[in-house]
PDB file of C-alpha atoms and ligand atoms in Angstrom:
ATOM      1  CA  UNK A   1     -17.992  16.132 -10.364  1.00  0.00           C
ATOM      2  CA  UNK A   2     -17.815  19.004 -13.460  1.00  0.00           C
ATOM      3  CA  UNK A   3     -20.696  21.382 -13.916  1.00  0.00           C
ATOM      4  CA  UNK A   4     -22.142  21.607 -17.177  1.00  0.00           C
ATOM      5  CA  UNK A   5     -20.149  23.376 -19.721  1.00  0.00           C
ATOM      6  CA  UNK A   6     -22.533  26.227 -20.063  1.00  0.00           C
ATOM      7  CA  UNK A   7     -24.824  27.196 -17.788  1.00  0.00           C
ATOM      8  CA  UNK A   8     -28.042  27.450 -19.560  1.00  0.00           C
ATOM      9  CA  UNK A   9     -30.020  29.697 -17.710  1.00  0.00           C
ATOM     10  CA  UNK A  10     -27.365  32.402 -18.284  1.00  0.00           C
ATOM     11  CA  UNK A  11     -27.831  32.556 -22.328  1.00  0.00           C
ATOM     12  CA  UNK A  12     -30.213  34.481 -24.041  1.00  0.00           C
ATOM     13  CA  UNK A  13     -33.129  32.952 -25.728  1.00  0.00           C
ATOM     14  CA  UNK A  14     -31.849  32.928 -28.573  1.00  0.00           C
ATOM     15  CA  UNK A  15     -28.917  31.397 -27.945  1.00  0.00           C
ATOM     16  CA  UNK A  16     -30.517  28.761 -25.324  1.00  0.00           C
ATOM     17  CA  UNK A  17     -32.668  27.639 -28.609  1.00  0.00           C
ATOM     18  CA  UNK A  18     -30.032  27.167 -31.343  1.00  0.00           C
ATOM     19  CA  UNK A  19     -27.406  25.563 -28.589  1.00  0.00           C
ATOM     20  CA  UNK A  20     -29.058  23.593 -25.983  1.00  0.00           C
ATOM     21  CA  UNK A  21     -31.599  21.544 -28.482  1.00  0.00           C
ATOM     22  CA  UNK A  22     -28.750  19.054 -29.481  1.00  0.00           C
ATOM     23  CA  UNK A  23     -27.433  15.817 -28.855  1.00  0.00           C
ATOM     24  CA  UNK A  24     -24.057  17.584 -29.639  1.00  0.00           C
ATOM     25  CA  UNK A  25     -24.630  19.835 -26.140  1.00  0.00           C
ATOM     26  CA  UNK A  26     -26.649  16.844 -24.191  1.00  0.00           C
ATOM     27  CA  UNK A  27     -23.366  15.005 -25.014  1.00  0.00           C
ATOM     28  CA  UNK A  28     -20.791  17.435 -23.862  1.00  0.00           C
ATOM     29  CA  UNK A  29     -22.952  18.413 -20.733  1.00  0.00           C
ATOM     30  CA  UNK A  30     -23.380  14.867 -19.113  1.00  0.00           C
ATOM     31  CA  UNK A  31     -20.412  13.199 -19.819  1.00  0.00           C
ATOM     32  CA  UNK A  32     -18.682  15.919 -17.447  1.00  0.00           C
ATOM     33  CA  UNK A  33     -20.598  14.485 -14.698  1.00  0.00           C
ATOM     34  CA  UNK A  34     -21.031  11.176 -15.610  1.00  0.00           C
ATOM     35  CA  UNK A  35     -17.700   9.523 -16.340  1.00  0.00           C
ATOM     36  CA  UNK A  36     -16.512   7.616 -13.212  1.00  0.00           C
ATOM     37  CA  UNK A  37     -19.787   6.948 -12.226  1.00  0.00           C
ATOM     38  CA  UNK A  38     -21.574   3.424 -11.321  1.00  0.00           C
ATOM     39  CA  UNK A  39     -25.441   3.707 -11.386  1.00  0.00           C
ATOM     40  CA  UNK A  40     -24.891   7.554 -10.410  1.00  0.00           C
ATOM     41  CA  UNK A  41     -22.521   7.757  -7.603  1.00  0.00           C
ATOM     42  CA  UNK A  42     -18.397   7.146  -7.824  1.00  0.00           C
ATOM     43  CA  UNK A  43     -18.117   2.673  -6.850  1.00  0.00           C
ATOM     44  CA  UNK A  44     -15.788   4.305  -3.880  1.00  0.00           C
ATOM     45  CA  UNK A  45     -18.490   5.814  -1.811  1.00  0.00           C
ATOM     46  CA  UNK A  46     -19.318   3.983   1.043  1.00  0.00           C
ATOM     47  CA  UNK A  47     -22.386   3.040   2.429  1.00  0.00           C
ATOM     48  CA  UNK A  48     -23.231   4.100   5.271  1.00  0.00           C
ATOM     49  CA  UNK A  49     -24.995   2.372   7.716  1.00  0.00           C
ATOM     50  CA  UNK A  50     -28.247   3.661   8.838  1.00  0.00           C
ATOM     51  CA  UNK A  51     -31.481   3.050  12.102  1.00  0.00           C
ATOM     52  CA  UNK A  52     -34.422   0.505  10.384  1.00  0.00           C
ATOM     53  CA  UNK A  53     -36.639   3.477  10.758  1.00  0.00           C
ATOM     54  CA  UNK A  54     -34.342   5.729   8.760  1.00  0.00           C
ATOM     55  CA  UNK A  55     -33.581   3.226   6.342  1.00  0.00           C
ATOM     56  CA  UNK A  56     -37.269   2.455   5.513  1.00  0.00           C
ATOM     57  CA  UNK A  57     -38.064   6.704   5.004  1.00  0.00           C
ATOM     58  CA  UNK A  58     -35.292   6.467   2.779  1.00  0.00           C
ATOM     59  CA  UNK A  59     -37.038   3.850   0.339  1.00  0.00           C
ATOM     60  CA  UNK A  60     -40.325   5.724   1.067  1.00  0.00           C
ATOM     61  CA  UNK A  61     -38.922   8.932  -0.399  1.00  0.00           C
ATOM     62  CA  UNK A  62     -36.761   6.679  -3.236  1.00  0.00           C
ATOM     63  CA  UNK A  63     -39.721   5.076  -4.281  1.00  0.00           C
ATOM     64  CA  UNK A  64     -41.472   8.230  -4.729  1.00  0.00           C
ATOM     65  CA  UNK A  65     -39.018   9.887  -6.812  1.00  0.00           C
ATOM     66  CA  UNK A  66     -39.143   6.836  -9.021  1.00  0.00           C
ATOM     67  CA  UNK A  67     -42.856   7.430  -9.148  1.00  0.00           C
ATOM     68  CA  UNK A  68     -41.958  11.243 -10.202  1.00  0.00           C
ATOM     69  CA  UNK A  69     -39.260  10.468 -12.940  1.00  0.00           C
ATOM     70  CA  UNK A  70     -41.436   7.466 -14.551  1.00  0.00           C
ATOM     71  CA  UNK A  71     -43.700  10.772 -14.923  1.00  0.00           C
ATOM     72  CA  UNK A  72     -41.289  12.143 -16.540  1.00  0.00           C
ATOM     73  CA  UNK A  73     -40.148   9.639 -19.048  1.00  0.00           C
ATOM     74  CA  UNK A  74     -43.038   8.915 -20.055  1.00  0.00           C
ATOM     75  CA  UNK A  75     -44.062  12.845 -20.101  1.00  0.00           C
ATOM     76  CA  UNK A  76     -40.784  13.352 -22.373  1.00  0.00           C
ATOM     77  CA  UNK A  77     -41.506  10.831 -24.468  1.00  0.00           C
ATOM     78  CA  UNK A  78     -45.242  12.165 -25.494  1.00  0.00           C
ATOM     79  CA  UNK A  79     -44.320  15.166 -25.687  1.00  0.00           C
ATOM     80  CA  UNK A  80     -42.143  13.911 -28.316  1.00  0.00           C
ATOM     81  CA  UNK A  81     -45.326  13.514 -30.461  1.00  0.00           C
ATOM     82  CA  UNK A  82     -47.036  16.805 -30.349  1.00  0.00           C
ATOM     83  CA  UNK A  83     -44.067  18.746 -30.002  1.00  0.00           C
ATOM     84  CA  UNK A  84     -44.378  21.700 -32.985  1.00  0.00           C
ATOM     85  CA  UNK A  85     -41.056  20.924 -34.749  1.00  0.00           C
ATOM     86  CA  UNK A  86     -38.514  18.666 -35.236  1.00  0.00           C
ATOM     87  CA  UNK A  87     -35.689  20.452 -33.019  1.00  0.00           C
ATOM     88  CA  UNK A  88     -38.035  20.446 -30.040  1.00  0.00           C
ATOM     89  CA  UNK A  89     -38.593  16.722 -30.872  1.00  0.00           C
ATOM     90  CA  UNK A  90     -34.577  15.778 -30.449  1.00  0.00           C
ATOM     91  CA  UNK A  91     -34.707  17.866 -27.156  1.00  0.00           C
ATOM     92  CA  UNK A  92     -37.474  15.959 -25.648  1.00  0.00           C
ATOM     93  CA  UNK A  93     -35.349  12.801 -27.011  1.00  0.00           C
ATOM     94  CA  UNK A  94     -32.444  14.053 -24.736  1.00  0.00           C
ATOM     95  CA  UNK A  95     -34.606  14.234 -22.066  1.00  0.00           C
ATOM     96  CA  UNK A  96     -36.306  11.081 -22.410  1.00  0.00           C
ATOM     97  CA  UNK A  97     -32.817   9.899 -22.251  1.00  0.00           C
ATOM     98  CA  UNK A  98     -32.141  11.104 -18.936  1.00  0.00           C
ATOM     99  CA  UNK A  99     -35.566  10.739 -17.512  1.00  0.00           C
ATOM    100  CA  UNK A 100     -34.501   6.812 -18.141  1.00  0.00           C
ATOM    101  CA  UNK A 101     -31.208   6.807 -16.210  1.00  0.00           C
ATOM    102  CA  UNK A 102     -32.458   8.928 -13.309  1.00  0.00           C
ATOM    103  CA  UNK A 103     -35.478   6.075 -12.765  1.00  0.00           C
ATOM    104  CA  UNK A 104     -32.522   3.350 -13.744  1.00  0.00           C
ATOM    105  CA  UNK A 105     -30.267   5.102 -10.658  1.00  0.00           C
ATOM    106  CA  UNK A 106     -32.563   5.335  -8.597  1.00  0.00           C
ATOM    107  CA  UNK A 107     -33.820   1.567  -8.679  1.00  0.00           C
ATOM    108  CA  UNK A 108     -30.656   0.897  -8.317  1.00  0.00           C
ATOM    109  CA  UNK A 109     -30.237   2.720  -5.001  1.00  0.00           C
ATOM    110  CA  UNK A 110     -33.178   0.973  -3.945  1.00  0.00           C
ATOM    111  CA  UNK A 111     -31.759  -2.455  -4.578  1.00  0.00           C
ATOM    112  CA  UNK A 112     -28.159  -1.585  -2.771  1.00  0.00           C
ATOM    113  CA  UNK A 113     -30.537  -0.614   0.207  1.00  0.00           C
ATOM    114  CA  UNK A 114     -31.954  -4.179   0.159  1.00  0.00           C
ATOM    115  CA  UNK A 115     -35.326  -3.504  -1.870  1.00  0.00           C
ATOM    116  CA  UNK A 116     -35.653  -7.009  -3.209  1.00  0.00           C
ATOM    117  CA  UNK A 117     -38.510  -5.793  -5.851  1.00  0.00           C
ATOM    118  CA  UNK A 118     -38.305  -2.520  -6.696  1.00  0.00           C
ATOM    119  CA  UNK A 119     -41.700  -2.576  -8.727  1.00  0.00           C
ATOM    120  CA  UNK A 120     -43.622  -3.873  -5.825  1.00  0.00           C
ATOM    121  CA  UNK A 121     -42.234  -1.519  -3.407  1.00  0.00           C
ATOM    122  CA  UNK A 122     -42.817   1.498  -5.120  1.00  0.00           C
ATOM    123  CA  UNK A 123     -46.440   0.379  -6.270  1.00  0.00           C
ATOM    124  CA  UNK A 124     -46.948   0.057  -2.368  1.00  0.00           C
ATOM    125  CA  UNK A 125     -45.909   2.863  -1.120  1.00  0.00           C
ATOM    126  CA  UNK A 126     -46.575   5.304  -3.983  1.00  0.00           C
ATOM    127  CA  UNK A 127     -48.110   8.794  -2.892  1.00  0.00           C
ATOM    128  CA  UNK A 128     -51.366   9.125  -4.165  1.00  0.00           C
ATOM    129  CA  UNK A 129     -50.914  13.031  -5.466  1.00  0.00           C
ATOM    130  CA  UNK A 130     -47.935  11.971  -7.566  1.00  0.00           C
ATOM    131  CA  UNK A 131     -50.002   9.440  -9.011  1.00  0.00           C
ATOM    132  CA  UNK A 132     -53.024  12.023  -9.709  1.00  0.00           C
ATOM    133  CA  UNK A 133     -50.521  14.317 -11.168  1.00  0.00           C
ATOM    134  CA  UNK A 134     -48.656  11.827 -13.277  1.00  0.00           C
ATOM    135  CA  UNK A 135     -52.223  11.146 -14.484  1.00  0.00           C
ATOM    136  CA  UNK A 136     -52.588  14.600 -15.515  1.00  0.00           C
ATOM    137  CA  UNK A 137     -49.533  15.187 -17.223  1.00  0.00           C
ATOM    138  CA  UNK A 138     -50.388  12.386 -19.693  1.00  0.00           C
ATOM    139  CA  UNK A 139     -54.114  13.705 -20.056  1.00  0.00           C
ATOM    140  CA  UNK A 140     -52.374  16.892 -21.591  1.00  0.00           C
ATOM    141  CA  UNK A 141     -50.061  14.932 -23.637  1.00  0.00           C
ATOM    142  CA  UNK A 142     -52.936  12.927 -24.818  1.00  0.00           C
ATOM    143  CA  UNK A 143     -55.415  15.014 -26.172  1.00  0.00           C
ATOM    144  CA  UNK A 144     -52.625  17.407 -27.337  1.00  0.00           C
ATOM    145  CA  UNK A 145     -52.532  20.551 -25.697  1.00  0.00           C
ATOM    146  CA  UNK A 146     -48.788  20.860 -26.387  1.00  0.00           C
ATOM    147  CA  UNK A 147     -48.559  24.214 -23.806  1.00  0.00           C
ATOM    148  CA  UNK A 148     -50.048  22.560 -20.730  1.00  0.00           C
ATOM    149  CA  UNK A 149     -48.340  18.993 -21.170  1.00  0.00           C
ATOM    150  CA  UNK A 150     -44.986  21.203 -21.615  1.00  0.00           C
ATOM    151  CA  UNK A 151     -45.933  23.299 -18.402  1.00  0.00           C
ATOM    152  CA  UNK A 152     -47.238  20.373 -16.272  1.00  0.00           C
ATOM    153  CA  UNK A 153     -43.788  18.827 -17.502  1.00  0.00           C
ATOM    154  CA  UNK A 154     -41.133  20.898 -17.802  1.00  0.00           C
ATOM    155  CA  UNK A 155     -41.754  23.581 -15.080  1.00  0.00           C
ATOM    156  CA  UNK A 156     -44.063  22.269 -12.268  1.00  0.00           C
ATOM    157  CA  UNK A 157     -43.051  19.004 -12.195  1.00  0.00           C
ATOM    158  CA  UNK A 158     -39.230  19.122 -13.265  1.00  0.00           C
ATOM    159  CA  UNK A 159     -39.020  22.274 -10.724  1.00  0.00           C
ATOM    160  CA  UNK A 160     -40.448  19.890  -7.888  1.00  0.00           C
ATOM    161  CA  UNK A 161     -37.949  17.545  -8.571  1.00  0.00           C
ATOM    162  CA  UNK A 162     -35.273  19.872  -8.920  1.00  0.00           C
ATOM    163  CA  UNK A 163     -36.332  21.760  -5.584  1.00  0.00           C
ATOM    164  CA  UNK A 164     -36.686  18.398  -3.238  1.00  0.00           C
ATOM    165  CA  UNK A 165     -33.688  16.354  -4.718  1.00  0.00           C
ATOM    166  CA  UNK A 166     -31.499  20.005  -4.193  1.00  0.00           C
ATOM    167  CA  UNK A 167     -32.883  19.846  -0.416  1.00  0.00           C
ATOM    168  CA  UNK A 168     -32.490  16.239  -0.055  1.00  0.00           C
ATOM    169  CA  UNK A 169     -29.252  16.000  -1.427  1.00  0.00           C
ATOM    170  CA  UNK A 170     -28.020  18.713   1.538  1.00  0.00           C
ATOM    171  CA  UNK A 171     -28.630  15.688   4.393  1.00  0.00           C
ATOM    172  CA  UNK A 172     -28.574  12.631   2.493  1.00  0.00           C
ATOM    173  CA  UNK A 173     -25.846   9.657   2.917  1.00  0.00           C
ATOM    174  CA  UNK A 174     -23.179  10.225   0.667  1.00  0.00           C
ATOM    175  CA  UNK A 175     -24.586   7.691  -1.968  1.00  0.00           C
ATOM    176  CA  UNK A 176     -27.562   8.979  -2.030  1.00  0.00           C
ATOM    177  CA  UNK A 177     -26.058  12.442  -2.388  1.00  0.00           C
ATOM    178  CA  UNK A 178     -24.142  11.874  -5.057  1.00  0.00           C
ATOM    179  CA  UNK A 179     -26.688  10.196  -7.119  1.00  0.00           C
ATOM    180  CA  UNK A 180     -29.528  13.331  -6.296  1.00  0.00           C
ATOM    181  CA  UNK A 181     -26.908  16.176  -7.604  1.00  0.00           C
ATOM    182  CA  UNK A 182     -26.408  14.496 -10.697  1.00  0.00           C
ATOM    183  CA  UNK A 183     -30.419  14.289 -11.408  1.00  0.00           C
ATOM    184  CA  UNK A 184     -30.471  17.762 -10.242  1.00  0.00           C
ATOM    185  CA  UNK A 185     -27.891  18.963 -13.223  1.00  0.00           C
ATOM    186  CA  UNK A 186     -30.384  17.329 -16.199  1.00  0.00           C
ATOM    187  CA  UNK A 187     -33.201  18.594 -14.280  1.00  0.00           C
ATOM    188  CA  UNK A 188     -32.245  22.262 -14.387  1.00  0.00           C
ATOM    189  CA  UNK A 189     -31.507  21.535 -17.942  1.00  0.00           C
ATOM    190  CA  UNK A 190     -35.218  20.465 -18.256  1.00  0.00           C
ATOM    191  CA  UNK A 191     -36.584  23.197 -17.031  1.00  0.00           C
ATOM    192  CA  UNK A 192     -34.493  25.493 -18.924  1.00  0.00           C
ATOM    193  CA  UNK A 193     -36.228  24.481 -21.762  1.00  0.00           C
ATOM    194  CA  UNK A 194     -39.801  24.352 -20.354  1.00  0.00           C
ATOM    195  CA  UNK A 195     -38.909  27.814 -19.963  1.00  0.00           C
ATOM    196  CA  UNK A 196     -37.432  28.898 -22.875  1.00  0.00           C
ATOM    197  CA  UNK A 197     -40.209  27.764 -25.371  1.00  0.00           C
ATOM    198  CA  UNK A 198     -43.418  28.799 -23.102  1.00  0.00           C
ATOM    199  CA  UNK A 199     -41.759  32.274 -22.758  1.00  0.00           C
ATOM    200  CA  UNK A 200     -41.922  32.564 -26.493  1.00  0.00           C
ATOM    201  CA  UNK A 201     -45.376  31.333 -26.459  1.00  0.00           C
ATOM    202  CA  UNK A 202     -46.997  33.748 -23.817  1.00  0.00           C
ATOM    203  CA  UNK A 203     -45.035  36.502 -25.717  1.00  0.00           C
ATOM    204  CA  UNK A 204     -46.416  35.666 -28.917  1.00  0.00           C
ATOM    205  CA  UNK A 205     -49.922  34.886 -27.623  1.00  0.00           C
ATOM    206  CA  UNK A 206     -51.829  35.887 -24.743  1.00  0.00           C
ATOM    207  CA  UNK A 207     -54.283  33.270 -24.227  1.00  0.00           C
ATOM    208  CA  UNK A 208     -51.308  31.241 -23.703  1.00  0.00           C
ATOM    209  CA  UNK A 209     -50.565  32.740 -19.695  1.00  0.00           C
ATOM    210  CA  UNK A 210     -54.600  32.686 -19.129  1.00  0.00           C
ATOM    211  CA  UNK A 211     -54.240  28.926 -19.952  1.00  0.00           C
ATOM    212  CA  UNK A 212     -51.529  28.106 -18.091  1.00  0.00           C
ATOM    213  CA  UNK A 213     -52.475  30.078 -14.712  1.00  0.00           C
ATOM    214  CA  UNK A 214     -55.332  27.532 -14.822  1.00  0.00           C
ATOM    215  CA  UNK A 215     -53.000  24.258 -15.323  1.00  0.00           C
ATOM    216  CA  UNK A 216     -51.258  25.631 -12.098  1.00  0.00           C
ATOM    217  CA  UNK A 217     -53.866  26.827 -10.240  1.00  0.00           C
ATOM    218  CA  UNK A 218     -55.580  23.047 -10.991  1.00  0.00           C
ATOM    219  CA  UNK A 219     -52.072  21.312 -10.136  1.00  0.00           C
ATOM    220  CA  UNK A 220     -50.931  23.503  -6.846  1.00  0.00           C
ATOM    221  CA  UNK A 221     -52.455  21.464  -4.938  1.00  0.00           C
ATOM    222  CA  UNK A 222     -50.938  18.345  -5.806  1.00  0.00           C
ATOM    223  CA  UNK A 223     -47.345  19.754  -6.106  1.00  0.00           C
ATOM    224  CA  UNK A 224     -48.079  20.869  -2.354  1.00  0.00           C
ATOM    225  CA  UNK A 225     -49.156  17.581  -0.679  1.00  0.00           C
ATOM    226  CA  UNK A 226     -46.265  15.908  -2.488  1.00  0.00           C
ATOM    227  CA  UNK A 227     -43.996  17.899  -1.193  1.00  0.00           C
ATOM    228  CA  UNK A 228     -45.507  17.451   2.568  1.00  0.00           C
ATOM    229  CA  UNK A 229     -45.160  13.988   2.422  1.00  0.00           C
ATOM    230  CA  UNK A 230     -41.431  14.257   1.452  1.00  0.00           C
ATOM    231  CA  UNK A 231     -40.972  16.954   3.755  1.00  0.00           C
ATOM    232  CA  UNK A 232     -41.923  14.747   6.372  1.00  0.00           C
ATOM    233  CA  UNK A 233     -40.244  11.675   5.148  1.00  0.00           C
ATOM    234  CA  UNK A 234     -36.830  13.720   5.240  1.00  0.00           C
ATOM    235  CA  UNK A 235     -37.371  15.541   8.481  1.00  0.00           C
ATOM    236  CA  UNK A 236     -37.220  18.835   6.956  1.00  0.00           C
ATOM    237  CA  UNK A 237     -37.662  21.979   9.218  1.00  0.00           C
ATOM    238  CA  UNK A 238     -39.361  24.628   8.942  1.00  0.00           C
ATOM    239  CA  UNK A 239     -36.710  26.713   7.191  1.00  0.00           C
ATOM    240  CA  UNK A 240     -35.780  24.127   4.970  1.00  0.00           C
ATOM    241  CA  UNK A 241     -39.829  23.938   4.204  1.00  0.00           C
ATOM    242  CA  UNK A 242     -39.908  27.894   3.270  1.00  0.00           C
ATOM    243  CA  UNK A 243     -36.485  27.205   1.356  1.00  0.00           C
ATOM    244  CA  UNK A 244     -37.720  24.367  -0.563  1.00  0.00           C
ATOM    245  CA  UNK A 245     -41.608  26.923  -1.711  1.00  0.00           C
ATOM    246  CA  UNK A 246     -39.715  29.552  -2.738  1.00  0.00           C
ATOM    247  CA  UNK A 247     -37.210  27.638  -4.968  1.00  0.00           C
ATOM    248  CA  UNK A 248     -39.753  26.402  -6.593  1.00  0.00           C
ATOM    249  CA  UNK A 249     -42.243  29.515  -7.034  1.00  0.00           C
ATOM    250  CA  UNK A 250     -38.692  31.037  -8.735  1.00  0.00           C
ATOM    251  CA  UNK A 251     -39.575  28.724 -11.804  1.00  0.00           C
ATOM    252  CA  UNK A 252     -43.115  29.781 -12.284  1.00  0.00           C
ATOM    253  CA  UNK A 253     -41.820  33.492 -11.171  1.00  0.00           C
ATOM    254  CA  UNK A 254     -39.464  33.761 -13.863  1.00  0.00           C
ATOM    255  CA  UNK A 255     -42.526  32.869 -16.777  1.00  0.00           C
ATOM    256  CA  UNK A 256     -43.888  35.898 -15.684  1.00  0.00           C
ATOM    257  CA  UNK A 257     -46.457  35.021 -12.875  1.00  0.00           C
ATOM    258  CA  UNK A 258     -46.453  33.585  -9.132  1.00  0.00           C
TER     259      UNK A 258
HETATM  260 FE1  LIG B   1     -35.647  13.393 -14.031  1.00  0.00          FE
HETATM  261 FE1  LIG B   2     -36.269  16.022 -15.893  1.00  0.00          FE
END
């Protein structure tokens, strides 16, 4: 697989805002990564054959992060309607984008695992925190508060993501693997730009890092028992536990508060 062309935590503000909110860099970054691909991983990697028990944690956790990147389409895509100006609207059109092929590979990875109805098997077995914070997310988007739907979005919930498919990705089956570190590469890009237009806004008003202290503060604690249950559906250890907080803290770290 080829990185990104440009690694878009490296460029300046600046730079991040008049490059990375266009089609013409969405383009250039995913086809790198996606050419060769069928439904996210190369059609040569084998499948490897796993315990029942295994198997079904596997579709646990699989469901789940269809449950977390339905979130995240439809997040995108609302966000699309109270974002402030029209080249933050074509972002969030990128992202909507790839919001829809990460839930499209991952359905698919349930169905090569034998899933025979994706839909009912993820309703089933759904965690009920994801669900509360999906609900949130869209409560934001709804009654417009453009800053909190962005952070709830773009930083908690895409650096969740990013931090558990990363971790996952370490001790998954190759398939699996493969289809997790190409979500991972549009996720970072995600948050990128979470981060890039709330920096702005807590520079240019201070209310705006009061507000969004709360929206964590209120959303911690479902970020935390999501990320038990997966922990526990993966067999993570206890290092791999400490790994996984502190990669994700580094997002919130880097607005300017932990
Ligand atoms: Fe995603
Ligand atoms: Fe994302």
């Amino acid at each position: 697989m080829v990185d990104t062309p440009r690694e878009v935590h490296d460029l300046e503000p600046e730079a991040f805002r008049r490059e990375v909110r266009s089609f013409e860099f969405w383009f250039e970054a995913v086809r790198g990564y996606l050419d060769g691909l069928h439904y996210g991983h190369r059609p040569e990697t084998p499948e490897v054959e796993s315990s029942d028990e295994d198997r079904d944690r596997l579709i646990t956790v699989l469901c789940n992060y269809c449950v977390g990147e339905t979130a995240a389409l439809e997040g995108a895509g609302g966000l699309i309607q109270i974002a402030p100006n029209r080249a933050t609207k074509v972002f969030l059109s990128t992202q909507a984008v790839d919001e829809g092929r990460h839930l499209e590979v991952l359905i698919h990875r349930l169905l090569e695992l034998g899933v025979a109805n994706p839909e009912e098997e993820i309703a089933c077995r759904a965690n009920r925190s994801l669900m509360d914070f999906r609900s949130r997310v869209l409560d934001f988007v709804r009654s417009g508060d453009w800053s909190s739907a962005l952070f709830a979005q773009n930083v908690i919930l895409e650096s969740m993501e990013f931090s558990v498919f990363q971790m996952h990705a370490q001790r998954a089956d190759p398939r699996t693997r493969e289809v997790l570190q190409g979500i991972v590469k549009d996720e970072r890009r995600h948050i990128g730009f979470g981060e890039n237009e709330l920096g702005a806004r807590m520079r240019d008003d201070a209310r705006v890092r009061v507000q969004l202290i709360d929206v964590r503060d209120e959303l911690d604690s479902l970020v935390l028992e999501t990320f038990q249950e997966t922990m526990n559906q993966i067999h993570a250890d206890r290092a791999d536990r400490i790994e996984l907080g502190r990669d994700y803290l580094s997002a919130v770290e880097r607005l300017g508060f932990a």
